[in-house]
XYZ file of C-alpha atoms in Angstrom:
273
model
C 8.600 27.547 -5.110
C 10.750 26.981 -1.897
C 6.957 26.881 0.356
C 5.498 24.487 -2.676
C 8.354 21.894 -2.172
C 8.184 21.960 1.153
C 4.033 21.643 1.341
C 5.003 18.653 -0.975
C 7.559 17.112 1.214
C 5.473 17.111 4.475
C 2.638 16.281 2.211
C 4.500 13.134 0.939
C 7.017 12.474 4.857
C 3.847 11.947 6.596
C 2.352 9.420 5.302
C -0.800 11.589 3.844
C 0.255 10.528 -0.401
C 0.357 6.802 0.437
C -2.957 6.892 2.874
C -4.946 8.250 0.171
C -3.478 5.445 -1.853
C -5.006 2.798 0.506
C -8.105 5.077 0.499
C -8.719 4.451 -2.754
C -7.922 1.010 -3.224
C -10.475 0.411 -0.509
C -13.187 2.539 -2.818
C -12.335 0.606 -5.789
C -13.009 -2.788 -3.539
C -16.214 -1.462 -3.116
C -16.966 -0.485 -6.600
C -15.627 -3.591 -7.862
C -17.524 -5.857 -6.132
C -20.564 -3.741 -5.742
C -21.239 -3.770 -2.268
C -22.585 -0.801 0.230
C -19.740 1.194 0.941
C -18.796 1.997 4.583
C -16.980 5.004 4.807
C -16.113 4.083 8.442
C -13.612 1.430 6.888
C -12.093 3.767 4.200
C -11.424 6.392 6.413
C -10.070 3.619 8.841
C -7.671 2.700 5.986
C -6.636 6.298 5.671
C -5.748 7.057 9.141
C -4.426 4.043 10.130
C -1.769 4.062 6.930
C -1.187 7.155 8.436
C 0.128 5.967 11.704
C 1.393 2.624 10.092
C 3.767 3.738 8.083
C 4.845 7.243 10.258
C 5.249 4.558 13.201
C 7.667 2.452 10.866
C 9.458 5.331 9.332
C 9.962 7.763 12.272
C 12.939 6.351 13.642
C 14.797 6.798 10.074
C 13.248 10.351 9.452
C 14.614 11.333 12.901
C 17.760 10.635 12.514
C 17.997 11.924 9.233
C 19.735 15.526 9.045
C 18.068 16.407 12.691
C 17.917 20.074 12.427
C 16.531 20.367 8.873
C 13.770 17.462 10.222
C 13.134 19.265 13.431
C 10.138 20.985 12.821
C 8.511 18.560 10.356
C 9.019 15.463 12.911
C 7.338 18.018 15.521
C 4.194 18.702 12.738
C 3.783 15.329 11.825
C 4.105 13.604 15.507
C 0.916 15.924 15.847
C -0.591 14.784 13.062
C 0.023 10.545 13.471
C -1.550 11.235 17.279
C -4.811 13.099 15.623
C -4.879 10.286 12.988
C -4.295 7.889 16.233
C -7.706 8.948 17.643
C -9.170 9.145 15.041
C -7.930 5.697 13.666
C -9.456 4.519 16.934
C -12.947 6.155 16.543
C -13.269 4.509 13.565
C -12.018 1.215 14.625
C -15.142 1.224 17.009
C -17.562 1.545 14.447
C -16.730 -1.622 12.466
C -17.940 -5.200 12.536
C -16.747 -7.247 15.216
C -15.628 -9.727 12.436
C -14.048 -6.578 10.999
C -12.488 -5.738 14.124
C -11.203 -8.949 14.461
C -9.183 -9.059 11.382
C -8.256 -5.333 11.578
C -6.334 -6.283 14.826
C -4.444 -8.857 12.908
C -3.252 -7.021 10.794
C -2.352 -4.526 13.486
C 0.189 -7.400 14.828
C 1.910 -7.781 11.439
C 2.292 -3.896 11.416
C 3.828 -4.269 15.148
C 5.950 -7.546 14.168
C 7.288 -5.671 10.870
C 8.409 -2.717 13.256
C 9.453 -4.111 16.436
C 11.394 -7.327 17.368
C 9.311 -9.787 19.198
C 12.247 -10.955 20.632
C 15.398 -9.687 22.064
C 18.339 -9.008 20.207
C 16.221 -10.365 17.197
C 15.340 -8.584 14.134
C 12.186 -6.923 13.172
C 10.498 -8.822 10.322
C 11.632 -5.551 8.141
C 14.785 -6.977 8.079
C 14.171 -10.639 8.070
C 15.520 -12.260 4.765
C 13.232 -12.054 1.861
C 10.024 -11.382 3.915
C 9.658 -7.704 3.685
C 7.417 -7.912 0.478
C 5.059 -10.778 1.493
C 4.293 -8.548 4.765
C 3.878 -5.052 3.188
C 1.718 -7.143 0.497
C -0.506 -9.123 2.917
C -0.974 -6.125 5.151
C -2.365 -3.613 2.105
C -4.426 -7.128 0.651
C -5.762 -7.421 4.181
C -7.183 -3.724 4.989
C -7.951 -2.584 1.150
C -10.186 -6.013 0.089
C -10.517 -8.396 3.329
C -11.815 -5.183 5.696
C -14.157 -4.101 3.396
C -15.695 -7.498 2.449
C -15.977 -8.769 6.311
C -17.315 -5.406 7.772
C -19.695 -5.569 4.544
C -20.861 -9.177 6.022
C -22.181 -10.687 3.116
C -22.205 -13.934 1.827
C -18.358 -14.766 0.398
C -18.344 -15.357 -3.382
C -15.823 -16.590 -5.911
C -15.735 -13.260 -7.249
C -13.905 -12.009 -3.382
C -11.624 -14.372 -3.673
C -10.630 -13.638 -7.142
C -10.232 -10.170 -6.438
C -8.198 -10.871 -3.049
C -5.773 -12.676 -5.097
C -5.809 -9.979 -8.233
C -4.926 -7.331 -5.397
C -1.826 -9.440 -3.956
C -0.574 -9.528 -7.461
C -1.043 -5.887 -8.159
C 0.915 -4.667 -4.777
C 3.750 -7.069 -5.317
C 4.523 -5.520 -7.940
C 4.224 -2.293 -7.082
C 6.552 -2.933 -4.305
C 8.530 -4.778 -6.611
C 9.377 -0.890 -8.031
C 9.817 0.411 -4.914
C 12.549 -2.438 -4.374
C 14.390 -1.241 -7.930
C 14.765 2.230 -6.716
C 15.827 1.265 -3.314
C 18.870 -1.139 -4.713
C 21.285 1.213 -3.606
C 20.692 1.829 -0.311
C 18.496 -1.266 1.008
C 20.614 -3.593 3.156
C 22.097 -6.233 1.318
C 21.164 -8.665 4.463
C 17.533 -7.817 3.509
C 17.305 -10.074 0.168
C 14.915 -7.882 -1.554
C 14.059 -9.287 -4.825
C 16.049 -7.335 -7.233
C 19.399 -8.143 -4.855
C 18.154 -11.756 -5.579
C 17.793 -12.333 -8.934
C 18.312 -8.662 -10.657
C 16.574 -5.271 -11.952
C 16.015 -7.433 -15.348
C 14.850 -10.268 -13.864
C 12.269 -8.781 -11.124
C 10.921 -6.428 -14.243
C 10.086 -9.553 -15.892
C 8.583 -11.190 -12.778
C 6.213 -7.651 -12.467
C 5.437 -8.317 -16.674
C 4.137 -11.455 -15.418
C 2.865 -11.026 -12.725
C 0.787 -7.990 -14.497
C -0.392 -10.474 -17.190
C -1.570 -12.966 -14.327
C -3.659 -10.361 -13.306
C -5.074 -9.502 -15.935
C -5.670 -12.855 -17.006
C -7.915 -13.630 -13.687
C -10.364 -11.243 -14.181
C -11.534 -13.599 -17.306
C -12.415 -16.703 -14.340
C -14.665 -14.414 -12.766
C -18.085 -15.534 -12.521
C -19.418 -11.611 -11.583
C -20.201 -10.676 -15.230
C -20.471 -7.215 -13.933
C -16.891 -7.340 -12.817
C -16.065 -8.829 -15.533
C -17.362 -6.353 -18.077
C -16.261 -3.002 -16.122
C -13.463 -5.076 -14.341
C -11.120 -6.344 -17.393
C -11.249 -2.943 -18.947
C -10.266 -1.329 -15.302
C -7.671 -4.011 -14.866
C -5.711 -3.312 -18.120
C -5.471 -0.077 -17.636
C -4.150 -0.066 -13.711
C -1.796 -2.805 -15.414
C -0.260 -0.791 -18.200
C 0.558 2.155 -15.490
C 1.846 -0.033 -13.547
C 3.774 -1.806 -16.759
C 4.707 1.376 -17.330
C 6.232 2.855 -14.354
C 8.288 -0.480 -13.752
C 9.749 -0.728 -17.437
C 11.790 3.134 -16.410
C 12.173 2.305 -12.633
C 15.757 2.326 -12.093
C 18.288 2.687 -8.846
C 19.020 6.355 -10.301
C 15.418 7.530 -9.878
C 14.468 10.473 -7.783
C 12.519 9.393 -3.862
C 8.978 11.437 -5.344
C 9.019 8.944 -8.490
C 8.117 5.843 -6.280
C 6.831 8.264 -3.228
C 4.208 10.490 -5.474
C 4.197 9.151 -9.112
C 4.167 5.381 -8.540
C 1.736 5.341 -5.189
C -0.395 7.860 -7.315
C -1.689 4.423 -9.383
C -4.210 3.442 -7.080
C -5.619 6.752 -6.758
C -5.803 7.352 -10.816
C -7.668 3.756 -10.499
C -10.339 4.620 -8.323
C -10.597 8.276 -10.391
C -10.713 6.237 -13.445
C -13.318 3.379 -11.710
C -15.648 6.226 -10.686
C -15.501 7.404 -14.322
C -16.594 4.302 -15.555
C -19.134 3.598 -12.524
Protein backbone atom coordinates (compact mmCIF):
# COMPACT_ATOMS: atom_id res chain seq x y z
CA UNK A 1 0.00 0.00 0.00
CA UNK A 2 2.99 2.18 1.26
CA UNK A 3 4.85 1.51 -2.68
CA UNK A 4 1.13 2.25 -4.31
CA UNK A 5 0.95 5.74 -2.60
CA UNK A 6 4.10 6.55 -3.31
CA UNK A 7 3.93 5.36 -7.30
CA UNK A 8 0.84 7.72 -6.99
CA UNK A 9 2.57 10.64 -5.50
CA UNK A 10 5.52 10.78 -7.99
CA UNK A 11 2.95 9.84 -10.51
CA UNK A 12 0.85 12.97 -9.60
CA UNK A 13 4.49 15.57 -8.16
CA UNK A 14 5.77 15.35 -11.57
CA UNK A 15 3.65 16.69 -13.57
CA UNK A 16 2.78 13.20 -15.53
CA UNK A 17 -1.51 13.35 -14.17
CA UNK A 18 -1.91 16.93 -15.45
CA UNK A 19 0.22 16.31 -18.92
CA UNK A 20 -2.02 13.62 -19.85
CA UNK A 21 -4.74 16.09 -19.07
CA UNK A 22 -3.45 18.53 -21.77
CA UNK A 23 -2.92 15.37 -23.89
CA UNK A 24 -6.23 14.79 -24.11
CA UNK A 25 -7.73 18.01 -24.43
CA UNK A 26 -5.51 18.36 -27.46
CA UNK A 27 -7.17 14.83 -28.88
CA UNK A 28 -10.55 16.04 -28.21
CA UNK A 29 -9.55 19.43 -30.35
CA UNK A 30 -8.92 17.19 -32.96
CA UNK A 31 -11.95 15.08 -32.73
CA UNK A 32 -14.06 17.98 -32.30
CA UNK A 33 -13.26 19.77 -35.11
CA UNK A 34 -12.40 16.88 -37.30
CA UNK A 35 -9.17 17.63 -38.53
CA UNK A 36 -5.93 15.19 -39.22
CA UNK A 37 -4.45 14.66 -36.05
CA UNK A 38 -0.69 15.31 -35.53
CA UNK A 39 0.59 13.37 -32.89
CA UNK A 40 3.79 15.52 -33.01
CA UNK A 41 1.62 18.36 -31.30
CA UNK A 42 -0.08 16.09 -28.66
CA UNK A 43 2.89 14.62 -27.55
CA UNK A 44 4.38 18.26 -27.63
CA UNK A 45 1.53 19.16 -25.21
CA UNK A 46 2.45 16.26 -23.01
CA UNK A 47 6.03 16.88 -22.53
CA UNK A 48 6.08 20.31 -22.47
CA UNK A 49 3.22 20.38 -19.45
CA UNK A 50 5.67 18.27 -18.14
CA UNK A 51 8.46 20.71 -17.88
CA UNK A 52 5.94 23.70 -17.53
CA UNK A 53 4.54 23.02 -14.61
CA UNK A 54 7.78 20.91 -12.83
CA UNK A 55 9.73 24.26 -13.85
CA UNK A 56 6.99 26.37 -11.90
CA UNK A 57 6.58 24.05 -9.02
CA UNK A 58 10.17 22.89 -8.25
CA UNK A 59 11.19 25.62 -6.19
CA UNK A 60 8.07 24.91 -3.71
CA UNK A 61 8.53 21.02 -3.86
CA UNK A 62 12.19 21.61 -2.86
CA UNK A 63 11.79 23.27 -0.11
CA UNK A 64 9.11 21.30 1.10
CA UNK A 65 10.20 18.69 3.94
CA UNK A 66 13.82 18.31 2.05
CA UNK A 67 14.74 14.93 3.17
CA UNK A 68 11.39 13.17 2.59
CA UNK A 69 11.57 15.11 -1.16
CA UNK A 70 15.14 14.17 -1.71
CA UNK A 71 14.94 11.37 -3.81
CA UNK A 72 11.73 12.24 -5.70
CA UNK A 73 13.18 15.89 -6.69
CA UNK A 74 16.37 13.73 -7.86
CA UNK A 75 13.77 11.19 -10.07
CA UNK A 76 11.80 13.78 -11.41
CA UNK A 77 14.74 16.45 -12.31
CA UNK A 78 15.61 13.32 -14.57
CA UNK A 79 12.53 13.00 -15.86
CA UNK A 80 11.59 17.10 -16.76
CA UNK A 81 15.31 16.97 -18.65
CA UNK A 82 14.15 13.66 -20.78
CA UNK A 83 10.75 15.40 -21.32
CA UNK A 84 13.09 18.64 -22.12
CA UNK A 85 14.55 16.84 -25.18
CA UNK A 86 12.07 15.41 -26.03
CA UNK A 87 9.74 18.54 -25.78
CA UNK A 88 12.36 19.93 -28.15
CA UNK A 89 12.30 17.09 -30.78
CA UNK A 90 8.94 17.61 -31.11
CA UNK A 91 8.96 21.28 -31.22
CA UNK A 92 11.03 20.79 -34.53
CA UNK A 93 8.56 18.90 -36.23
CA UNK A 94 5.72 21.47 -36.16
CA UNK A 95 4.57 24.22 -38.48
CA UNK A 96 6.52 27.22 -38.51
CA UNK A 97 3.16 29.06 -37.81
CA UNK A 98 2.91 26.45 -35.06
CA UNK A 99 6.23 27.14 -33.87
CA UNK A 100 5.59 30.56 -33.79
CA UNK A 101 2.77 30.54 -31.43
CA UNK A 102 4.21 27.63 -29.37
CA UNK A 103 7.09 30.08 -28.46
CA UNK A 104 4.56 32.53 -27.22
CA UNK A 105 3.23 30.75 -25.15
CA UNK A 106 6.62 29.61 -23.95
CA UNK A 107 7.13 33.47 -22.77
CA UNK A 108 3.90 33.50 -20.72
CA UNK A 109 5.15 30.18 -19.08
CA UNK A 110 8.65 32.12 -18.41
CA UNK A 111 6.80 35.53 -17.36
CA UNK A 112 4.37 33.44 -14.93
CA UNK A 113 7.64 31.90 -13.33
CA UNK A 114 10.26 34.40 -13.36
CA UNK A 115 10.23 38.23 -12.78
CA UNK A 116 11.04 40.15 -15.84
CA UNK A 117 12.20 42.67 -13.75
CA UNK A 118 14.15 43.10 -10.65
CA UNK A 119 12.79 43.06 -7.38
CA UNK A 120 9.38 42.65 -9.28
CA UNK A 121 7.00 39.89 -8.98
CA UNK A 122 6.44 36.99 -11.20
CA UNK A 123 3.03 37.27 -12.90
CA UNK A 124 2.09 34.17 -10.39
CA UNK A 125 1.76 36.58 -7.93
CA UNK A 126 0.54 39.60 -9.71
CA UNK A 127 -3.02 40.62 -8.42
CA UNK A 128 -5.84 38.79 -9.98
CA UNK A 129 -3.87 37.59 -13.09
CA UNK A 130 -2.93 34.12 -12.17
CA UNK A 131 -6.17 32.59 -13.77
CA UNK A 132 -6.27 34.55 -17.08
CA UNK A 133 -2.51 33.20 -17.62
CA UNK A 134 -2.90 29.51 -16.58
CA UNK A 135 -6.25 29.82 -18.81
CA UNK A 136 -4.73 31.44 -21.94
CA UNK A 137 -1.68 29.22 -21.77
CA UNK A 138 -3.84 25.64 -21.71
CA UNK A 139 -6.47 27.59 -24.53
CA UNK A 140 -3.31 28.34 -26.48
CA UNK A 141 -1.44 24.77 -26.71
CA UNK A 142 -4.75 22.41 -26.39
CA UNK A 143 -6.99 24.33 -29.41
CA UNK A 144 -4.71 27.23 -31.07
CA UNK A 145 -1.52 24.56 -31.61
CA UNK A 146 -3.49 22.10 -33.04
CA UNK A 147 -5.57 24.28 -35.42
CA UNK A 148 -2.34 26.38 -36.77
CA UNK A 149 0.04 23.31 -37.15
CA UNK A 150 -3.21 21.68 -38.86
CA UNK A 151 -3.04 24.87 -41.38
CA UNK A 152 -6.35 24.92 -42.61
CA UNK A 153 -8.61 27.43 -43.49
CA UNK A 154 -10.00 29.19 -39.94
CA UNK A 155 -13.76 28.67 -39.48
CA UNK A 156 -16.39 29.98 -37.11
CA UNK A 157 -16.59 26.69 -35.70
CA UNK A 158 -12.42 27.33 -34.25
CA UNK A 159 -13.31 30.18 -32.87
CA UNK A 160 -16.30 28.93 -31.10
CA UNK A 161 -14.50 26.19 -29.71
CA UNK A 162 -11.39 28.50 -28.64
CA UNK A 163 -13.76 30.43 -26.63
CA UNK A 164 -15.86 27.15 -25.23
CA UNK A 165 -12.28 25.91 -24.03
CA UNK A 166 -11.41 29.32 -22.09
CA UNK A 167 -14.67 28.89 -20.36
CA UNK A 168 -14.19 25.29 -19.47
CA UNK A 169 -10.49 25.86 -17.83
CA UNK A 170 -11.59 28.89 -15.90
CA UNK A 171 -13.53 27.07 -14.22
CA UNK A 172 -11.70 24.33 -13.58
CA UNK A 173 -9.14 26.53 -12.11
CA UNK A 174 -11.79 28.25 -10.49
CA UNK A 175 -11.84 24.72 -8.17
CA UNK A 176 -8.45 24.59 -7.87
CA UNK A 177 -8.69 28.27 -6.37
CA UNK A 178 -11.55 26.90 -3.65
CA UNK A 179 -9.27 24.29 -2.37
CA UNK A 180 -6.30 26.48 -2.28
CA UNK A 181 -8.21 29.34 -0.01
CA UNK A 182 -6.26 28.45 2.82
CA UNK A 183 -2.98 28.60 1.90
CA UNK A 184 -2.86 30.91 -1.38
CA UNK A 185 -1.45 34.35 -0.55
CA UNK A 186 -3.95 36.73 0.27
CA UNK A 187 -1.81 39.42 -1.94
CA UNK A 188 -2.66 37.07 -4.87
CA UNK A 189 -6.55 38.06 -5.25
CA UNK A 190 -7.62 34.76 -6.45
CA UNK A 191 -11.22 34.78 -7.15
CA UNK A 192 -12.75 33.11 -4.25
CA UNK A 193 -10.56 35.72 -1.81
CA UNK A 194 -12.47 38.27 -4.04
CA UNK A 195 -15.85 37.71 -3.99
CA UNK A 196 -16.27 34.17 -2.00
CA UNK A 197 -16.51 30.16 -2.27
CA UNK A 198 -20.45 30.93 -2.92
CA UNK A 199 -20.03 33.43 -5.19
CA UNK A 200 -17.12 31.92 -7.56
CA UNK A 201 -19.39 28.47 -7.50
CA UNK A 202 -22.00 30.48 -9.03
CA UNK A 203 -19.68 32.25 -11.50
CA UNK A 204 -18.39 28.32 -12.58
CA UNK A 205 -22.63 27.46 -12.80
CA UNK A 206 -22.53 30.12 -15.26
CA UNK A 207 -19.92 30.02 -16.76
CA UNK A 208 -20.75 26.07 -17.38
CA UNK A 209 -24.16 27.09 -18.83
CA UNK A 210 -22.32 29.66 -21.24
CA UNK A 211 -20.65 26.87 -22.50
CA UNK A 212 -22.94 24.86 -23.07
CA UNK A 213 -25.07 27.32 -24.55
CA UNK A 214 -22.32 28.10 -27.46
CA UNK A 215 -22.17 24.95 -28.86
CA UNK A 216 -25.95 25.74 -30.19
CA UNK A 217 -24.19 28.99 -32.54
CA UNK A 218 -22.11 26.57 -34.14
CA UNK A 219 -22.44 26.38 -37.73
CA UNK A 220 -20.38 22.67 -37.83
CA UNK A 221 -23.57 20.54 -37.62
CA UNK A 222 -21.25 17.73 -36.95
CA UNK A 223 -20.02 19.46 -33.86
CA UNK A 224 -23.01 20.33 -33.12
CA UNK A 225 -24.70 16.95 -33.07
CA UNK A 226 -21.71 14.93 -31.28
CA UNK A 227 -20.53 18.29 -29.67
CA UNK A 228 -23.68 19.43 -27.39
CA UNK A 229 -24.06 15.93 -26.12
CA UNK A 230 -20.04 15.87 -25.30
CA UNK A 231 -20.33 19.33 -23.85
CA UNK A 232 -23.06 18.52 -21.25
CA UNK A 233 -21.55 15.87 -20.04
CA UNK A 234 -17.76 17.44 -19.48
CA UNK A 235 -20.11 20.26 -17.91
CA UNK A 236 -22.00 18.26 -15.34
CA UNK A 237 -18.44 16.70 -14.07
CA UNK A 238 -17.23 19.66 -13.93
CA UNK A 239 -20.72 21.05 -12.18
CA UNK A 240 -20.18 18.41 -10.16
CA UNK A 241 -16.80 18.48 -8.77
CA UNK A 242 -17.18 22.36 -8.07
CA UNK A 243 -20.65 22.10 -6.16
CA UNK A 244 -18.32 19.70 -3.17
CA UNK A 245 -14.99 21.63 -3.73
CA UNK A 246 -14.26 23.08 -0.49
CA UNK A 247 -10.92 24.59 1.42
CA UNK A 248 -11.08 21.20 3.56
CA UNK A 249 -10.52 18.95 0.53
CA UNK A 250 -7.65 16.57 0.26
CA UNK A 251 -4.41 17.90 -2.57
CA UNK A 252 -5.37 14.37 -4.93
CA UNK A 253 -9.14 15.73 -5.18
CA UNK A 254 -8.10 18.76 -7.42
CA UNK A 255 -4.51 16.99 -8.33
CA UNK A 256 -6.08 13.43 -9.65
CA UNK A 257 -9.95 13.60 -9.48
CA UNK A 258 -10.62 17.09 -10.85
CA UNK A 259 -7.61 17.17 -13.69
CA UNK A 260 -8.94 13.56 -14.47
CA UNK A 261 -12.08 15.56 -16.46
CA UNK A 262 -10.37 16.14 -19.51
CA UNK A 263 -9.09 12.78 -19.78
CA UNK A 264 -12.74 11.05 -19.06
CA UNK A 265 -13.71 13.65 -22.03
CA UNK A 266 -11.54 12.50 -24.60
CA UNK A 267 -12.34 8.59 -23.28
CA UNK A 268 -15.88 9.51 -23.53
CA UNK A 269 -15.32 11.57 -27.20
CA UNK A 270 -13.58 8.47 -28.59
CA UNK A 271 -16.63 6.47 -27.44
CA UNK A 272 -18.85 8.48 -29.27
CA UNK A 273 -16.37 9.01 -32.38
Amino acid sequence: MKLLKQLLDFYINSSIHVALSCFALVKVTYLMLNITTDNCVAFFAFFGTIVGYNFVKFDALARANKNKMRSQLKAITAFSLASLLLVIFCFFKLQNTAKISALIFLVFTILYTLPFFPNKKNARNWAGFKIYIVTICWVGVTVILPILNSEVAIQNAYYMITLERFLLIFTLILIFEIIDLKTDDPHLKTVPQQIGVKRTKILGFVLLTAFCGLGFFNSNSNIQISGLLLNFVIATVIALFLFVANENRSKYYTSFWVESAPIFWWLLSLTLK
